[in-house]
mmCIF file of C-alpha atoms and ligand atoms in Angstrom:
data_model
loop_
_atom_site.group_PDB
_atom_site.id
_atom_site.type_symbol
_atom_site.label_atom_id
_atom_site.label_comp_id
_atom_site.label_asym_id
_atom_site.label_seq_id
_atom_site.Cartn_x
_atom_site.Cartn_y
_atom_site.Cartn_z
ATOM 1 C CA MET A 1274 54.738 78.293 48.254
ATOM 2 C CA SER A 1275 54.699 79.607 51.031
ATOM 3 C CA GLU A 1276 58.034 79.907 53.476
ATOM 4 C CA THR A 1277 58.738 80.505 56.985
ATOM 5 C CA LYS A 1278 60.816 82.992 58.325
ATOM 6 C CA LYS A 1279 61.855 82.762 62.355
ATOM 7 C CA VAL A 1280 61.370 86.869 63.908
ATOM 8 C CA VAL A 1281 62.945 87.958 66.271
ATOM 9 C CA VAL A 1282 61.094 90.314 68.693
ATOM 10 C CA THR A 1283 63.348 91.546 71.471
ATOM 11 C CA GLY A 1284 61.408 93.874 74.492
ATOM 12 C CA ALA A 1285 58.478 91.344 73.575
ATOM 13 C CA ALA A 1286 56.407 92.638 76.531
ATOM 14 C CA GLY A 1287 56.811 96.121 76.212
ATOM 15 C CA GLN A 1288 54.773 98.995 74.828
ATOM 16 C CA ILE A 1289 55.547 98.327 71.143
ATOM 17 C CA GLY A 1290 55.701 94.653 71.157
ATOM 18 C CA TYR A 1291 52.361 94.521 72.276
ATOM 19 C CA ALA A 1292 51.516 96.963 68.784
ATOM 20 C CA LEU A 1293 53.977 95.126 67.276
ATOM 21 C CA LEU A 1294 53.687 91.252 67.471
ATOM 22 C CA PHE A 1295 50.116 90.663 66.030
ATOM 23 C CA ARG A 1296 50.785 92.979 63.160
ATOM 24 C CA ILE A 1297 53.927 90.630 62.172
ATOM 25 C CA ALA A 1298 52.032 87.195 62.852
ATOM 26 C CA SER A 1299 48.969 88.523 60.510
ATOM 27 C CA GLY A 1300 50.684 89.102 57.712
ATOM 28 C CA GLN A 1301 50.967 92.244 57.504
ATOM 29 C CA MET A 1302 54.961 93.100 57.758
ATOM 30 C CA LEU A 1303 56.084 89.831 55.648
ATOM 31 C CA GLY A 1304 53.576 89.087 53.375
ATOM 32 C CA PRO A 1305 50.279 86.813 53.027
ATOM 33 C CA ASP A 1306 52.960 83.927 52.001
ATOM 34 C CA THR A 1307 55.525 84.032 54.657
ATOM 35 C CA LYS A 1308 54.763 81.912 57.045
ATOM 36 C CA VAL A 1309 56.232 82.960 60.737
ATOM 37 C CA HIS A 1310 57.521 82.010 63.195
ATOM 38 C CA LEU A 1311 57.923 84.553 66.436
ATOM 39 C CA HIS A 1312 61.207 83.892 68.714
ATOM 40 C CA LEU A 1313 60.396 86.188 71.896
ATOM 41 C CA LEU A 1314 63.476 87.974 73.862
ATOM 42 C CA GLU A 1315 63.114 88.929 77.083
ATOM 43 C CA ILE A 1316 64.729 89.615 80.816
ATOM 44 C CA PRO A 1317 64.271 87.354 83.149
ATOM 45 C CA GLN A 1318 61.713 89.502 85.361
ATOM 46 C CA ALA A 1319 59.602 89.977 81.925
ATOM 47 C CA VAL A 1320 59.507 86.263 80.568
ATOM 48 C CA LYS A 1321 55.766 85.953 81.987
ATOM 49 C CA ALA A 1322 54.654 89.202 80.874
ATOM 50 C CA ALA A 1323 55.787 87.669 77.452
ATOM 51 C CA GLU A 1324 53.625 84.101 77.641
ATOM 52 C CA GLY A 1325 50.737 86.529 78.087
ATOM 53 C CA THR A 1326 51.130 87.943 75.361
ATOM 54 C CA ALA A 1327 51.852 84.405 73.455
ATOM 55 C CA LEU A 1328 48.846 82.903 74.955
ATOM 56 C CA GLU A 1329 47.009 85.884 73.190
ATOM 57 C CA LEU A 1330 48.717 85.422 69.309
ATOM 58 C CA GLN A 1331 47.216 82.091 70.030
ATOM 59 C CA ASP A 1332 44.024 82.979 69.979
ATOM 60 C CA CYS A 1333 43.871 85.314 66.801
ATOM 61 C CA ALA A 1334 44.502 82.295 64.744
ATOM 62 C CA PHE A 1335 46.360 83.321 62.508
ATOM 63 C CA PRO A 1336 47.248 81.187 59.194
ATOM 64 C CA LEU A 1337 50.772 82.319 59.218
ATOM 65 C CA LEU A 1338 52.231 81.760 62.242
ATOM 66 C CA GLU A 1339 53.104 78.556 62.849
ATOM 67 C CA ALA A 1340 55.526 78.531 66.860
ATOM 68 C CA ILE A 1341 55.658 81.656 69.129
ATOM 69 C CA HIS A 1342 59.055 80.359 71.193
ATOM 70 C CA ILE A 1343 59.628 82.945 74.486
ATOM 71 C CA TYR A 1344 63.744 83.132 75.223
ATOM 72 C CA ASP A 1345 65.572 85.182 78.378
ATOM 73 C CA ASP A 1346 68.925 84.332 76.326
ATOM 74 C CA PRO A 1347 69.715 85.755 73.089
ATOM 75 C CA VAL A 1348 71.876 83.302 72.080
ATOM 76 C CA LYS A 1349 68.974 80.813 71.330
ATOM 77 C CA ALA A 1350 66.267 83.228 70.414
ATOM 78 C CA PHE A 1351 68.738 84.578 67.818
ATOM 79 C CA ASP A 1352 69.972 80.873 66.360
ATOM 80 C CA GLY A 1353 68.523 80.610 62.917
ATOM 81 C CA ALA A 1354 66.458 84.786 62.561
ATOM 82 C CA ASN A 1355 66.147 85.593 59.446
ATOM 83 C CA VAL A 1356 65.298 89.235 60.737
ATOM 84 C CA ALA A 1357 66.019 90.840 64.009
ATOM 85 C CA MET A 1358 63.842 93.548 65.163
ATOM 86 C CA LEU A 1359 65.671 94.529 68.668
ATOM 87 C CA VAL A 1360 62.692 96.872 70.120
ATOM 88 C CA GLY A 1361 63.580 96.097 73.874
ATOM 89 C CA ALA A 1362 65.933 98.782 75.779
ATOM 90 C CA ARG A 1363 64.358 101.812 78.539
ATOM 91 C CA PRO A 1364 62.127 104.086 76.423
ATOM 92 C CA ARG A 1365 63.217 107.888 78.046
ATOM 93 C CA SER A 1366 60.703 110.131 80.318
ATOM 94 C CA LYS A 1367 60.612 114.050 80.295
ATOM 95 C CA GLY A 1368 63.090 116.205 79.997
ATOM 96 C CA MET A 1369 65.550 113.593 78.939
ATOM 97 C CA GLU A 1370 67.529 113.072 75.416
ATOM 98 C CA ARG A 1371 67.448 110.077 73.630
ATOM 99 C CA ALA A 1372 71.181 110.394 74.113
ATOM 100 C CA ASP A 1373 70.675 110.432 77.419
ATOM 101 C CA LEU A 1374 69.866 106.316 77.183
ATOM 102 C CA LEU A 1375 73.919 105.768 75.971
ATOM 103 C CA GLU A 1376 75.121 103.668 78.754
ATOM 104 C CA ALA A 1377 71.810 101.978 80.360
ATOM 105 C CA ASN A 1378 70.625 101.033 77.288
ATOM 106 C CA GLY A 1379 74.146 100.542 74.801
ATOM 107 C CA ALA A 1380 75.030 97.849 76.930
ATOM 108 C CA ILE A 1381 72.386 95.806 76.567
ATOM 109 C CA PHE A 1382 73.854 95.573 72.222
ATOM 110 C CA LYS A 1383 76.990 94.171 72.247
ATOM 111 C CA PRO A 1384 75.977 90.775 74.009
ATOM 112 C CA GLN A 1385 72.865 90.910 71.457
ATOM 113 C CA GLY A 1386 75.548 92.004 68.553
ATOM 114 C CA ALA A 1387 77.401 88.530 69.283
ATOM 115 C CA ALA A 1388 74.430 86.213 70.240
ATOM 116 C CA LEU A 1389 73.443 87.209 66.015
ATOM 117 C CA ASN A 1390 76.657 86.867 65.005
ATOM 118 C CA GLU A 1391 77.353 83.537 66.661
ATOM 119 C CA GLY A 1392 73.203 81.908 65.058
ATOM 120 C CA ALA A 1393 71.569 84.061 63.123
ATOM 121 C CA ALA A 1394 71.083 82.885 59.309
ATOM 122 C CA ASP A 1395 72.626 83.416 56.482
ATOM 123 C CA ASP A 1396 69.868 86.386 55.069
ATOM 124 C CA ILE A 1397 69.690 88.623 58.565
ATOM 125 C CA ARG A 1398 68.044 91.465 58.004
ATOM 126 C CA VAL A 1399 68.199 93.806 61.590
ATOM 127 C CA LEU A 1400 66.514 96.913 62.892
ATOM 128 C CA VAL A 1401 66.987 98.381 65.938
ATOM 129 C CA VAL A 1402 64.196 100.439 66.936
ATOM 130 C CA GLY A 1403 65.680 100.430 71.047
ATOM 131 C CA ASN A 1404 67.329 104.377 71.600
ATOM 132 C CA PRO A 1405 69.145 106.105 70.938
ATOM 133 C CA ALA A 1406 68.193 103.780 67.587
ATOM 134 C CA ASN A 1407 71.379 104.831 65.069
ATOM 135 C CA THR A 1408 74.520 104.222 67.664
ATOM 136 C CA ASN A 1409 72.976 101.164 69.325
ATOM 137 C CA ALA A 1410 72.442 99.721 65.819
ATOM 138 C CA LEU A 1411 76.185 101.333 65.460
ATOM 139 C CA ILE A 1412 77.529 98.791 69.231
ATOM 140 C CA ALA A 1413 75.337 96.003 67.169
ATOM 141 C CA LEU A 1414 76.490 95.772 64.151
ATOM 142 C CA HIS A 1415 80.726 96.046 65.625
ATOM 143 C CA ASN A 1416 80.114 93.383 68.015
ATOM 144 C CA ALA A 1417 78.487 90.670 64.361
ATOM 145 C CA PRO A 1418 81.145 90.797 62.730
ATOM 146 C CA ASP A 1419 80.448 87.526 60.024
ATOM 147 C CA ILE A 1420 77.360 89.249 59.025
ATOM 148 C CA PRO A 1421 78.206 92.435 56.237
ATOM 149 C CA ARG A 1422 77.200 95.209 58.067
ATOM 150 C CA GLU A 1423 74.626 96.921 55.616
ATOM 151 C CA ARG A 1424 72.698 94.340 57.680
ATOM 152 C CA PHE A 1425 72.361 96.631 60.882
ATOM 153 C CA THR A 1426 70.307 99.000 60.078
ATOM 154 C CA ALA A 1427 67.912 101.537 62.452
ATOM 155 C CA MET A 1428 64.741 102.715 62.432
ATOM 156 C CA THR A 1429 63.867 106.427 61.307
ATOM 157 C CA ARG A 1430 60.627 105.492 59.227
ATOM 158 C CA LEU A 1431 58.503 107.192 62.105
ATOM 159 C CA ASP A 1432 60.543 110.114 61.637
ATOM 160 C CA GLU A 1433 60.026 109.617 58.615
ATOM 161 C CA ASN A 1434 56.075 109.054 58.664
ATOM 162 C CA ARG A 1435 55.179 112.364 61.099
ATOM 163 C CA ALA A 1436 57.150 114.544 58.452
ATOM 164 C CA VAL A 1437 54.654 113.074 55.971
ATOM 165 C CA ALA A 1438 51.698 113.855 58.248
ATOM 166 C CA GLN A 1439 52.850 117.003 59.130
ATOM 167 C CA LEU A 1440 53.505 118.096 55.774
ATOM 168 C CA ALA A 1441 49.772 116.710 54.300
ATOM 169 C CA GLY A 1442 48.373 118.752 56.833
ATOM 170 C CA LYS A 1443 49.848 121.668 56.563
ATOM 171 C CA LEU A 1444 48.630 122.649 52.551
ATOM 172 C CA GLU A 1445 45.732 120.244 52.847
ATOM 173 C CA VAL A 1446 46.832 117.239 50.977
ATOM 174 C CA GLY A 1447 46.280 113.631 51.310
ATOM 175 C CA VAL A 1448 49.635 111.993 52.283
ATOM 176 C CA ASP A 1449 49.211 109.792 49.796
ATOM 177 C CA ASP A 1450 50.011 113.010 47.973
ATOM 178 C CA VAL A 1451 53.565 114.013 49.396
ATOM 179 C CA GLN A 1452 56.304 111.818 47.551
ATOM 180 C CA ASP A 1453 60.608 110.888 48.251
ATOM 181 C CA LEU A 1454 60.025 112.103 51.590
ATOM 182 C CA VAL A 1455 62.939 111.964 53.110
ATOM 183 C CA VAL A 1456 64.877 112.362 56.723
ATOM 184 C CA TRP A 1457 68.336 112.646 57.428
ATOM 185 C CA GLY A 1458 70.735 111.511 60.575
ATOM 186 C CA ASN A 1459 70.658 111.069 63.516
ATOM 187 C CA HIS A 1460 66.769 109.571 65.711
ATOM 188 C CA SER A 1461 66.679 113.015 68.075
ATOM 189 C CA PRO A 1462 66.067 116.534 67.090
ATOM 190 C CA THR A 1463 68.842 117.566 64.987
ATOM 191 C CA MET A 1464 66.974 114.549 62.489
ATOM 192 C CA PHE A 1465 66.476 116.817 58.937
ATOM 193 C CA PRO A 1466 63.536 116.336 56.592
ATOM 194 C CA ASP A 1467 64.672 117.366 53.367
ATOM 195 C CA LEU A 1468 61.573 118.948 51.275
ATOM 196 C CA PHE A 1469 64.174 119.993 49.213
ATOM 197 C CA ASN A 1470 63.730 116.667 47.383
ATOM 198 C CA ALA A 1471 60.134 116.005 48.294
ATOM 199 C CA LYS A 1472 57.692 115.668 46.720
ATOM 200 C CA VAL A 1473 53.905 117.057 46.595
ATOM 201 C CA LYS A 1474 51.212 115.905 42.933
ATOM 202 C CA GLY A 1475 55.194 116.137 41.959
ATOM 203 C CA GLU A 1476 55.814 119.853 42.768
ATOM 204 C CA ARG A 1477 59.182 120.173 44.996
ATOM 205 C CA ALA A 1478 58.306 120.154 48.486
ATOM 206 C CA ALA A 1479 60.211 123.007 49.084
ATOM 207 C CA ASP A 1480 58.786 125.220 46.673
ATOM 208 C CA LYS A 1481 55.272 125.085 48.215
ATOM 209 C CA VAL A 1482 56.494 126.001 51.704
ATOM 210 C CA ASP A 1483 57.587 128.923 53.542
ATOM 211 C CA MET A 1484 61.154 128.925 54.286
ATOM 212 C CA GLY A 1485 60.626 130.608 57.466
ATOM 213 C CA TRP A 1486 57.633 128.125 58.956
ATOM 214 C CA TYR A 1487 59.692 124.461 57.327
ATOM 215 C CA GLU A 1488 63.481 126.428 59.878
ATOM 216 C CA ASN A 1489 60.918 127.423 62.391
ATOM 217 C CA GLU A 1490 58.340 125.066 63.240
ATOM 218 C CA TYR A 1491 58.225 122.232 60.608
ATOM 219 C CA ILE A 1492 61.658 120.708 61.211
ATOM 220 C CA PRO A 1493 61.989 121.783 65.321
ATOM 221 C CA ARG A 1494 58.587 119.826 65.564
ATOM 222 C CA VAL A 1495 59.005 116.976 62.983
ATOM 223 C CA GLY A 1496 63.028 116.262 65.262
ATOM 224 C CA LYS A 1497 60.168 117.302 67.821
ATOM 225 C CA ARG A 1498 57.197 114.878 68.126
ATOM 226 C CA GLY A 1499 58.809 112.243 70.916
ATOM 227 C CA ALA A 1500 58.629 114.293 73.300
ATOM 228 C CA GLU A 1501 55.435 115.715 71.981
ATOM 229 C CA ILE A 1502 54.283 112.383 72.537
ATOM 230 C CA ILE A 1503 55.357 111.508 75.744
ATOM 231 C CA GLU A 1504 54.552 115.084 77.832
ATOM 232 C CA ALA A 1505 50.788 114.158 76.119
ATOM 233 C CA ARG A 1506 50.654 110.063 76.867
ATOM 234 C CA GLY A 1507 52.660 109.899 80.057
ATOM 235 C CA ALA A 1508 54.572 107.691 77.714
ATOM 236 C CA SER A 1509 56.146 107.029 74.734
ATOM 237 C CA SER A 1510 55.357 107.034 71.183
ATOM 238 C CA ALA A 1511 54.587 102.819 70.699
ATOM 239 C CA ALA A 1512 51.519 101.809 68.163
ATOM 240 C CA SER A 1513 53.547 104.701 65.781
ATOM 241 C CA ALA A 1514 56.752 103.383 66.268
ATOM 242 C CA ALA A 1515 54.918 99.321 65.596
ATOM 243 C CA ASN A 1516 53.554 100.814 63.003
ATOM 244 C CA ALA A 1517 57.148 102.583 61.759
ATOM 245 C CA ALA A 1518 58.800 99.313 62.291
ATOM 246 C CA VAL A 1519 56.029 96.877 60.073
ATOM 247 C CA ASP A 1520 56.925 100.038 57.034
ATOM 248 C CA HIS A 1521 60.847 99.321 57.761
ATOM 249 C CA VAL A 1522 61.027 96.118 57.231
ATOM 250 C CA ARG A 1523 58.052 94.966 54.810
ATOM 251 C CA ASP A 1524 59.406 98.043 52.871
ATOM 252 C CA TRP A 1525 63.476 96.236 53.205
ATOM 253 C CA VAL A 1526 61.763 92.717 52.107
ATOM 254 C CA LEU A 1527 58.938 93.081 50.134
ATOM 255 C CA GLY A 1528 60.032 96.479 47.639
ATOM 256 C CA ALA A 1529 58.739 99.947 47.164
ATOM 257 C CA ASP A 1530 57.957 102.268 45.367
ATOM 258 C CA GLY A 1531 59.956 105.987 45.092
ATOM 259 C CA LEU A 1532 63.052 107.206 48.578
ATOM 260 C CA ARG A 1533 62.638 105.716 51.456
ATOM 261 C CA SER A 1534 65.045 107.241 55.025
ATOM 262 C CA MET A 1535 66.149 103.971 56.193
ATOM 263 C CA ALA A 1536 69.435 104.695 58.945
ATOM 264 C CA VAL A 1537 72.127 102.225 58.038
ATOM 265 C CA PRO A 1538 75.870 102.388 57.897
ATOM 266 C CA SER A 1539 77.163 104.524 55.141
ATOM 267 C CA GLY A 1540 79.690 103.844 53.005
ATOM 268 C CA GLY A 1541 80.859 108.128 52.332
ATOM 269 C CA GLN A 1542 78.476 109.004 50.427
ATOM 270 C CA TYR A 1543 76.769 112.114 51.083
ATOM 271 C CA GLY A 1544 80.424 113.202 52.870
ATOM 272 C CA VAL A 1545 78.874 111.560 55.748
ATOM 273 C CA GLU A 1546 82.250 108.907 57.677
ATOM 274 C CA GLU A 1547 82.346 105.915 56.529
ATOM 275 C CA GLY A 1548 80.403 103.728 59.688
ATOM 276 C CA ILE A 1549 78.151 106.391 61.041
ATOM 277 C CA VAL A 1550 75.012 104.485 60.980
ATOM 278 C CA SER A 1551 72.545 107.700 59.857
ATOM 279 C CA SER A 1552 69.475 108.061 57.605
ATOM 280 C CA PHE A 1553 69.842 108.085 54.495
ATOM 281 C CA PRO A 1554 67.458 108.338 51.236
ATOM 282 C CA VAL A 1555 67.232 105.014 50.276
ATOM 283 C CA ARG A 1556 65.693 102.686 47.656
ATOM 284 C CA CYS A 1557 64.249 98.553 49.073
ATOM 285 C CA SER A 1558 63.578 96.547 45.773
ATOM 286 C CA GLY A 1559 64.328 93.125 45.998
ATOM 287 C CA GLY A 1560 64.454 92.900 49.466
ATOM 288 C CA GLU A 1561 67.800 94.614 49.082
ATOM 289 C CA TYR A 1562 67.931 98.745 49.683
ATOM 290 C CA GLU A 1563 70.988 101.051 48.082
ATOM 291 C CA ILE A 1564 71.547 104.637 49.523
ATOM 292 C CA VAL A 1565 70.080 107.004 46.673
ATOM 293 C CA GLU A 1566 73.313 109.098 45.628
ATOM 294 C CA GLY A 1567 72.998 112.432 43.574
ATOM 295 C CA LEU A 1568 70.585 114.001 45.190
ATOM 296 C CA ASP A 1569 69.573 118.096 45.735
ATOM 297 C CA VAL A 1570 72.425 118.920 48.528
ATOM 298 C CA GLY A 1571 72.175 122.663 48.891
ATOM 299 C CA ASP A 1572 73.662 124.674 51.157
ATOM 300 C CA PHE A 1573 70.731 124.070 54.525
ATOM 301 C CA ALA A 1574 70.531 121.070 53.364
ATOM 302 C CA ARG A 1575 74.228 120.399 53.842
ATOM 303 C CA GLY A 1576 74.854 122.747 56.511
ATOM 304 C CA ARG A 1577 71.142 120.297 58.295
ATOM 305 C CA ILE A 1578 73.352 117.002 57.992
ATOM 306 C CA ASP A 1579 76.568 117.884 58.357
ATOM 307 C CA ALA A 1580 75.410 118.814 62.872
ATOM 308 C CA THR A 1581 73.518 115.749 62.863
ATOM 309 C CA VAL A 1582 76.324 113.754 61.340
ATOM 310 C CA ASP A 1583 78.688 115.389 63.892
ATOM 311 C CA GLU A 1584 76.168 114.197 66.531
ATOM 312 C CA LEU A 1585 76.142 110.341 65.499
ATOM 313 C CA LYS A 1586 80.721 111.225 66.059
ATOM 314 C CA GLY A 1587 79.476 112.477 68.657
ATOM 315 C CA GLU A 1588 77.617 109.880 69.922
ATOM 316 C CA ARG A 1589 80.171 106.743 68.562
ATOM 317 C CA ASP A 1590 82.995 108.386 70.252
ATOM 318 C CA ALA A 1591 80.925 108.190 73.523
ATOM 319 C CA VAL A 1592 79.916 104.591 72.854
ATOM 320 C CA ARG A 1593 84.155 103.913 72.294
ATOM 321 C CA GLY A 1594 84.498 105.750 75.540
ATOM 322 C CA LEU A 1595 82.795 102.752 76.937
ATOM 323 C CA GLY A 1596 84.136 99.693 75.012
ATOM 324 C CA LEU A 1597 80.769 99.190 73.563
ATOM 325 C CA VAL A 1598 82.602 99.563 69.783
ATOM 326 C CA PRO A 1599 86.176 99.400 69.119
HETATM 327 P P1 NAD B 2339 59.086 99.376 77.298
HETATM 328 O O1 NAD B 2339 59.355 99.956 78.511
HETATM 329 O O2 NAD B 2339 57.937 99.772 77.238
HETATM 330 O O3 NAD B 2339 59.355 98.193 76.902
HETATM 331 C C1 NAD B 2339 60.949 97.276 76.326
HETATM 332 C C2 NAD B 2339 60.887 96.730 76.284
HETATM 333 O O4 NAD B 2339 61.996 95.682 76.723
HETATM 334 C C3 NAD B 2339 60.839 95.042 78.053
HETATM 335 O O5 NAD B 2339 59.883 94.913 78.776
HETATM 336 C C4 NAD B 2339 61.740 95.378 79.211
HETATM 337 O O6 NAD B 2339 62.224 94.181 79.754
HETATM 338 C C5 NAD B 2339 63.411 95.211 77.469
HETATM 339 N N1 NAD B 2339 63.947 94.366 78.181
HETATM 340 C C6 NAD B 2339 65.386 95.449 78.632
HETATM 341 N N2 NAD B 2339 66.311 95.429 77.649
HETATM 342 C C7 NAD B 2339 66.557 93.474 76.804
HETATM 343 C C8 NAD B 2339 67.104 92.895 76.920
HETATM 344 N N3 NAD B 2339 68.118 93.270 77.016
HETATM 345 N N4 NAD B 2339 66.450 92.159 76.428
HETATM 346 C C9 NAD B 2339 65.208 91.693 75.227
HETATM 347 N N5 NAD B 2339 64.480 92.703 76.315
HETATM 348 C C10 NAD B 2339 64.737 93.735 77.163
HETATM 349 O O7 NAD B 2339 59.264 100.194 76.524
HETATM 350 P P2 NAD B 2339 58.922 100.639 75.133
HETATM 351 O O8 NAD B 2339 58.533 101.946 74.938
HETATM 352 O O9 NAD B 2339 58.069 99.311 74.139
HETATM 353 O O10 NAD B 2339 60.077 100.956 74.076
HETATM 354 C C11 NAD B 2339 61.167 99.626 73.702
HETATM 355 C C12 NAD B 2339 61.959 101.062 73.207
HETATM 356 O O11 NAD B 2339 62.388 101.579 71.428
HETATM 357 C C13 NAD B 2339 62.652 102.404 73.742
HETATM 358 O O12 NAD B 2339 64.036 102.990 73.738
HETATM 359 C C14 NAD B 2339 61.967 103.163 73.073
HETATM 360 O O13 NAD B 2339 63.235 105.289 73.474
HETATM 361 C C15 NAD B 2339 62.334 103.511 71.245
HETATM 362 N N6 NAD B 2339 61.138 103.575 70.390
HETATM 363 C C16 NAD B 2339 62.016 104.159 69.650
HETATM 364 C C17 NAD B 2339 61.089 104.588 68.656
HETATM 365 C C18 NAD B 2339 62.141 104.737 67.198
HETATM 366 O O14 NAD B 2339 61.367 105.716 66.385
HETATM 367 N N7 NAD B 2339 63.653 104.175 66.658
HETATM 368 C C19 NAD B 2339 59.850 105.112 69.258
HETATM 369 C C20 NAD B 2339 59.420 104.540 69.743
HETATM 370 C C21 NAD B 2339 60.167 104.129 70.862
HETATM 371 C C1 LMR B 2340 59.632 108.455 69.526
HETATM 372 O O1 LMR B 2340 60.468 108.958 68.317
HETATM 373 O O2 LMR B 2340 58.705 108.662 69.008
HETATM 374 C C2 LMR B 2340 60.488 107.584 69.693
HETATM 375 O O3 LMR B 2340 62.313 107.315 70.023
HETATM 376 C C3 LMR B 2340 60.833 107.572 71.680
HETATM 377 C C4 LMR B 2340 61.165 108.724 72.301
HETATM 378 O O4 LMR B 2340 61.836 108.590 73.591
HETATM 379 O O5 LMR B 2340 61.154 109.981 71.573
#
């Protein structure tokens, strides 16, 4: 028997929105048994463009797409929402770091957190994509005190997918041969792709690569891939970001094999300060995720995780200074 879910996509008229909405409406995110009501949230100036995208969605005649509504008011858009994908935010341009967007974008997530708190469904699941994603998720969750904080997540799946593709390319194996490759920390150049717990054809990935390459080429390549894309395209990643957003929500809702990367509020695991939204190894099953404990964290990994978490604490302090979190 099929059920219906309300999925809100903010920034629906943007470049990620355009790559994302058709995937959701086709059933690739919530599966073939779930009908979808799409709620598109935009700023007033972009509502007309969102209406154009809605016309195209209709023209696809997707059997699972039951309704499309367009809003410029977050309270109306999030009313009854089961899944909220918070994409709408400014992208960085060449030469900027994602943290440079904190002030401009952080202010978007305070009212959106409050609007989710006011009207979202009891089973709401939130994915923040807009940058700086971890700290925007922190802002949203602090402004939604009635929603369990673990329902707020931010996207590091794009980083995981990049890490898998880069490793598979180097070792000349298929991407399916790489398992449990988790990225820890912030969606920023300090992120830590962990080859100590990853496996390639069942063997420890760290044993298959040269440590100099790992430290000096692989980690920076994965961490700065977003900037490489901006340099090449003249615009930030869009289709790969939308693909990762679909992967993140699909695995959360429908379950997945192996370890995955999700930025989620820390419960203090691995020494990460409680409450910080950091990427962790998680396992998804039965519509829930769980941070996987007991993985090997040696000195090298410890230093990297501490550095990326310190950066997140700095971002938390900055948005505290802006009055966006208590
Ligand atoms: P874009 O500029 O093409 O689209 C952003 C859209 O958001 C615009 O249509 C804009 O009108 C809308 N918007 C702005 N403020 C809004 C608000 N308050 N409510 C609703 N909509 C609003 O940008 P994009 O390329 O789609 O990227 C969106 C965000 O995603 C950026 O912050 C980008 O840096 C980020 N991003 C994150 C990842 C990740 O891995 N976490 C990957 C790629 C991009
Ligand atoms: C990415 O990683 O591609 C996005 O976060 C966009 C960016 O600014 O790098």
